[in-house]
Short mmCIF file of C-alpha atoms in Angstrom, two decimals:
data_model
loop_
_atom_site.label_atom_id
_atom_site.label_comp_id
_atom_site.label_asym_id
_atom_site.label_seq_id
_atom_site.Cartn_x
_atom_site.Cartn_y
_atom_site.Cartn_z
CA MET A 1 -228.80 109.91 65.30
CA ASP A 2 -228.43 109.50 61.55
CA GLU A 3 -227.58 106.28 59.74
CA ARG A 4 -223.83 106.99 59.66
CA GLY A 5 -223.84 107.49 63.41
CA LEU A 6 -225.56 104.16 63.92
CA TRP A 7 -223.00 102.37 61.73
CA LYS A 8 -220.16 104.05 63.59
CA LEU A 9 -221.61 102.97 66.94
CA PHE A 10 -222.20 99.46 65.59
CA CYS A 11 -218.58 99.15 64.47
CA GLU A 12 -217.09 100.66 67.62
CA THR A 13 -218.94 98.24 69.91
CA GLY A 14 -217.42 95.17 68.26
CA LEU A 15 -220.82 93.90 67.19
CA PRO A 16 -219.77 93.19 63.58
CA ALA A 17 -217.26 90.60 64.77
CA ALA A 18 -219.81 89.03 67.10
CA TRP A 19 -222.45 88.99 64.36
CA LEU A 20 -220.05 87.35 61.90
CA ALA A 21 -219.12 84.73 64.49
CA VAL A 22 -222.78 83.86 65.10
CA VAL A 23 -223.53 83.64 61.38
CA GLY A 24 -220.48 81.44 60.81
CA GLN A 25 -221.48 79.14 63.66
CA ARG A 26 -225.00 78.78 62.25
CA ARG A 27 -223.65 77.94 58.79
CA GLU A 28 -221.34 75.28 60.24
CA GLU A 29 -224.22 73.71 62.16
CA GLU A 30 -226.42 73.69 59.06
CA ALA A 31 -223.65 72.09 57.01
CA ARG A 32 -223.23 69.36 59.63
CA ARG A 33 -226.95 68.60 59.55
CA GLU A 34 -226.80 68.11 55.79
CA GLU A 35 -223.89 65.65 55.91
CA PRO A 36 -224.84 61.99 55.66
CA VAL A 37 -224.65 60.10 58.89
CA ARG A 38 -221.71 57.73 59.18
CA THR A 39 -221.93 54.77 61.49
CA ALA A 40 -219.42 52.18 62.60
CA PHE A 41 -221.47 49.49 60.89
CA GLN A 42 -221.55 49.82 57.13
CA PRO A 43 -223.88 47.59 55.11
CA ASN A 44 -222.26 44.63 53.42
CA VAL A 45 -223.36 45.08 49.82
CA LYS A 46 -222.06 42.68 47.23
CA GLN A 47 -222.40 43.47 43.55
CA VAL A 48 -223.20 40.52 41.32
#
């Protein structure tokens, strides 16, 4: 099977959509890990 046949098979199986979903999920998880943690108790900092 040549390269075009492999791409055709890849597209017909629905794998591109699945692959994009997995990549998007990974990016969302990575973005969440980079966000600062927010807690219910914020420090009471007074500026003088």
